[in-house]
CSV table of C-alpha atoms in Angstrom, one decimal:
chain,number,residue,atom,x,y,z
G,1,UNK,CA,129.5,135.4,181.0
G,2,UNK,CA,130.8,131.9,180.3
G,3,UNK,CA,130.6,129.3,183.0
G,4,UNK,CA,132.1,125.6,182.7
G,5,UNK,CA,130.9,123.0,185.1
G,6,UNK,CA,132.9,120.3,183.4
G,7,UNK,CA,130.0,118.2,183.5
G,8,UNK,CA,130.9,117.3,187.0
G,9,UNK,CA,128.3,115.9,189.4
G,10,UNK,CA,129.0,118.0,192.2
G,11,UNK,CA,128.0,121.0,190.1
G,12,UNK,CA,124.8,119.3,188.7
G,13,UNK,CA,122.7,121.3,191.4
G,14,UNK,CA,124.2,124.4,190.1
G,15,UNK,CA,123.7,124.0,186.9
G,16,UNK,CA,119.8,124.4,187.2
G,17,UNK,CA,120.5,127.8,188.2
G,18,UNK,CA,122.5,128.9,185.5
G,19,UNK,CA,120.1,127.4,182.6
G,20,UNK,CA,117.3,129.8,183.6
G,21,UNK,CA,119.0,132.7,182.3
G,22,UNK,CA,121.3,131.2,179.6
G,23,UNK,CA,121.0,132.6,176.3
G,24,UNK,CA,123.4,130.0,174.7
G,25,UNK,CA,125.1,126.4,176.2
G,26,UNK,CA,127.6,124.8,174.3
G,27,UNK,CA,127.7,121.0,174.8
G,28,UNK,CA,131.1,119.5,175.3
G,29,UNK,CA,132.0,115.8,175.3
G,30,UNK,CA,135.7,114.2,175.2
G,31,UNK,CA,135.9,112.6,171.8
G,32,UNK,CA,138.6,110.1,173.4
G,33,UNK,CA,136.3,109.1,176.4
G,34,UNK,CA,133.1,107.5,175.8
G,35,UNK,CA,131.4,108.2,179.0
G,36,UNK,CA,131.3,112.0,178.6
G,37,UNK,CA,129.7,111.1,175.2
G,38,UNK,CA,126.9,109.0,176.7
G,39,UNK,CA,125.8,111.6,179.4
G,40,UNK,CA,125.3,114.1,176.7
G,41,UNK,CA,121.6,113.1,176.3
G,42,UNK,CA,121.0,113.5,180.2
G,43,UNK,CA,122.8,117.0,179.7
G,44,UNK,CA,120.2,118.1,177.0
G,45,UNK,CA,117.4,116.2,179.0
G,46,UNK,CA,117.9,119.3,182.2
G,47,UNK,CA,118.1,121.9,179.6
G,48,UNK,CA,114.7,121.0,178.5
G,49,UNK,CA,113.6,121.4,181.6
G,50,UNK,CA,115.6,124.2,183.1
G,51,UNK,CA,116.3,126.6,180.3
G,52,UNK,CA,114.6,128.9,178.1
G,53,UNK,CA,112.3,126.7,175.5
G,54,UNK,CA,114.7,128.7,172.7
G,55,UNK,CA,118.0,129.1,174.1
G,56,UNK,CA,120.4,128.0,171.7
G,57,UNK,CA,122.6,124.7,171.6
G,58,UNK,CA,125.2,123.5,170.3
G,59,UNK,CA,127.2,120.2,170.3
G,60,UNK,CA,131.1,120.2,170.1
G,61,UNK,CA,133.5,117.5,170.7
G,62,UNK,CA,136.9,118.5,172.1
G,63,UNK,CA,140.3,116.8,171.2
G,64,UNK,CA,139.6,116.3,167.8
G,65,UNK,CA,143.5,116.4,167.6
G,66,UNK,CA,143.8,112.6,169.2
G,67,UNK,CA,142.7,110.3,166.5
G,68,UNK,CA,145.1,107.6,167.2
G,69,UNK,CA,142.5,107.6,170.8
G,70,UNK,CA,139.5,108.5,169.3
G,71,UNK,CA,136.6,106.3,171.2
G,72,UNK,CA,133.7,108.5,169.6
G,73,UNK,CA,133.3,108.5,166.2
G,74,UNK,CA,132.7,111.5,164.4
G,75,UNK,CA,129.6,110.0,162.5
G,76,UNK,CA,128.0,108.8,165.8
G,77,UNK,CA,128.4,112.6,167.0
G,78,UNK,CA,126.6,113.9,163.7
G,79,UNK,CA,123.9,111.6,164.1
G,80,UNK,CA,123.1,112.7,167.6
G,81,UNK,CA,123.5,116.3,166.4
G,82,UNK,CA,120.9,115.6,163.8
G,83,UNK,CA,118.5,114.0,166.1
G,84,UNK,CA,118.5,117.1,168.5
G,85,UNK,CA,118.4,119.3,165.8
G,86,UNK,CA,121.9,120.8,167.1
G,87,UNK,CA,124.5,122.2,165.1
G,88,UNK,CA,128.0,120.2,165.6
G,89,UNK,CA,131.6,120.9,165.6
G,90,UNK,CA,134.6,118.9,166.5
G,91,UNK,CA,137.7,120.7,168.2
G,92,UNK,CA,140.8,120.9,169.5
G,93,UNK,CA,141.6,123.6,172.7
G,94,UNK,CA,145.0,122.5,172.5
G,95,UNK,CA,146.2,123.4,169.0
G,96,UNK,CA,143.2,125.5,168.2
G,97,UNK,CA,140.6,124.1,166.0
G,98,UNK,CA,137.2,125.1,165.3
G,99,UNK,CA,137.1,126.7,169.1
G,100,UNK,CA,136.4,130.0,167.4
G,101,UNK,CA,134.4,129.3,164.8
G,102,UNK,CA,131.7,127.0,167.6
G,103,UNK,CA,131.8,130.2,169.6
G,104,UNK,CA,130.8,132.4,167.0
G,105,UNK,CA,127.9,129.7,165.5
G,106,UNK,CA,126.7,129.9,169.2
G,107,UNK,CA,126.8,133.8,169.5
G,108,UNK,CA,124.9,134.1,166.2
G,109,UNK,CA,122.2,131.4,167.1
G,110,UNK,CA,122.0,133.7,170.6
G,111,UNK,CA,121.3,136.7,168.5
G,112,UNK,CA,119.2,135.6,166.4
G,113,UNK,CA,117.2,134.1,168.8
G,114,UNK,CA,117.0,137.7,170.9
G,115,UNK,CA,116.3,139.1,167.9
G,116,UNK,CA,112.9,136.5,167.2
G,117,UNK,CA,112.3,137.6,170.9
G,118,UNK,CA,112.7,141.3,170.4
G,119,UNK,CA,110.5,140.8,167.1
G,120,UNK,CA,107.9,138.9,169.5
G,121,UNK,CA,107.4,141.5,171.7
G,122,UNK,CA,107.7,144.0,169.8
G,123,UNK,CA,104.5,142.9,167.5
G,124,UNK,CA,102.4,141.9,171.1
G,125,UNK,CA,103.2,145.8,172.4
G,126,UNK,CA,103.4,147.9,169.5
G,127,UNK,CA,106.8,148.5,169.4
G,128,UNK,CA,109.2,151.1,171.3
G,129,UNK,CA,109.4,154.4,171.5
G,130,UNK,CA,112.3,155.8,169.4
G,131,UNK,CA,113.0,158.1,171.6
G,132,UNK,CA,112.9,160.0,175.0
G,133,UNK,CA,110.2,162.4,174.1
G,134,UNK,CA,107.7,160.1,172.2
G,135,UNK,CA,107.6,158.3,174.8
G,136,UNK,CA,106.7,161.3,177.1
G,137,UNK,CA,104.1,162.5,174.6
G,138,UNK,CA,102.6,158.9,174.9
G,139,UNK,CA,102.5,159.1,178.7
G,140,UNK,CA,100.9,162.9,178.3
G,141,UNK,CA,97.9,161.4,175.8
G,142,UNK,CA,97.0,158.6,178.5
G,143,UNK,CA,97.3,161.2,181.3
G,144,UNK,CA,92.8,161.9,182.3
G,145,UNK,CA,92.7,165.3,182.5
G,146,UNK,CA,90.0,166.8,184.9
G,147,UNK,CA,87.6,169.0,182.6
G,148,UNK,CA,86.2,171.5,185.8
């Protein structure tokens, strides 16, 4: 499920509600206004401390298309992308740029990182039965049989 809260203010309370069980949030700023740019660090500031400690992130800057109104360099973009330790892409929705390719970068961070967590728990509880009837001949050797 994708939800967009174009960065409005009257979804901000909503927001906190959605990072707790995101898995992946893509980062979107205007690369013609300036503002949306600037709020991006109070944006990744709530993630820290509403999502998952590993869900995954990425930065993208939309209307890459309007260079002749650019107001946010592209360098500026990569630097903050470096800082956060995000990976970066600059698109266009309108004549279809990079939007896929910044999808599927943000799908494959997901997985990977639900694979680390499947990995994770899988070495704290032993692992998972492969199938329906080890798992019942587990639940038969932890069963206390009376002796009398």
């Amino acid at each position: 499920m994708v939800w967009d809260t174009a960065g409005q203010e009257r979804f901000r309370t909503l927001t906190t509600a959605y990072y707790r069980g995101a898995m992946g949030i893509l980062l979107l700023y205007d690369v013609t206004n300036e503002t949306t740019f600037s709020h991006i660090t109070s944006w990744l500031e709530n993630i820290s401390h509403h999502a998952p400690p590993d869900v995954a992130k990425i930065l993208v800057g939309n209307k890459c298309d309007m260079d002749g109104v650019r107001a946010v360099p592209t360098m500026r973009a990569v630097n903050m992308a470096s800082a956060f330790d995000l990976p970066f892409y600059e698109t266009s929705a309108k004549v279809a740029v990079n939007v896929e390719p910044a999808f599927m970068a943000l799908v494959k961070k997901m997985l990977d990182r639900y694979r680390h967590r499947l990995a994770r728990f899988k070495s704290v509880d032993g692992g998972f039965p492969n199938n329906n009837i080890e798992l019942q001949q587990k639940q038969k050797e932890k069963r206390q049989w009376c002796s009398c």
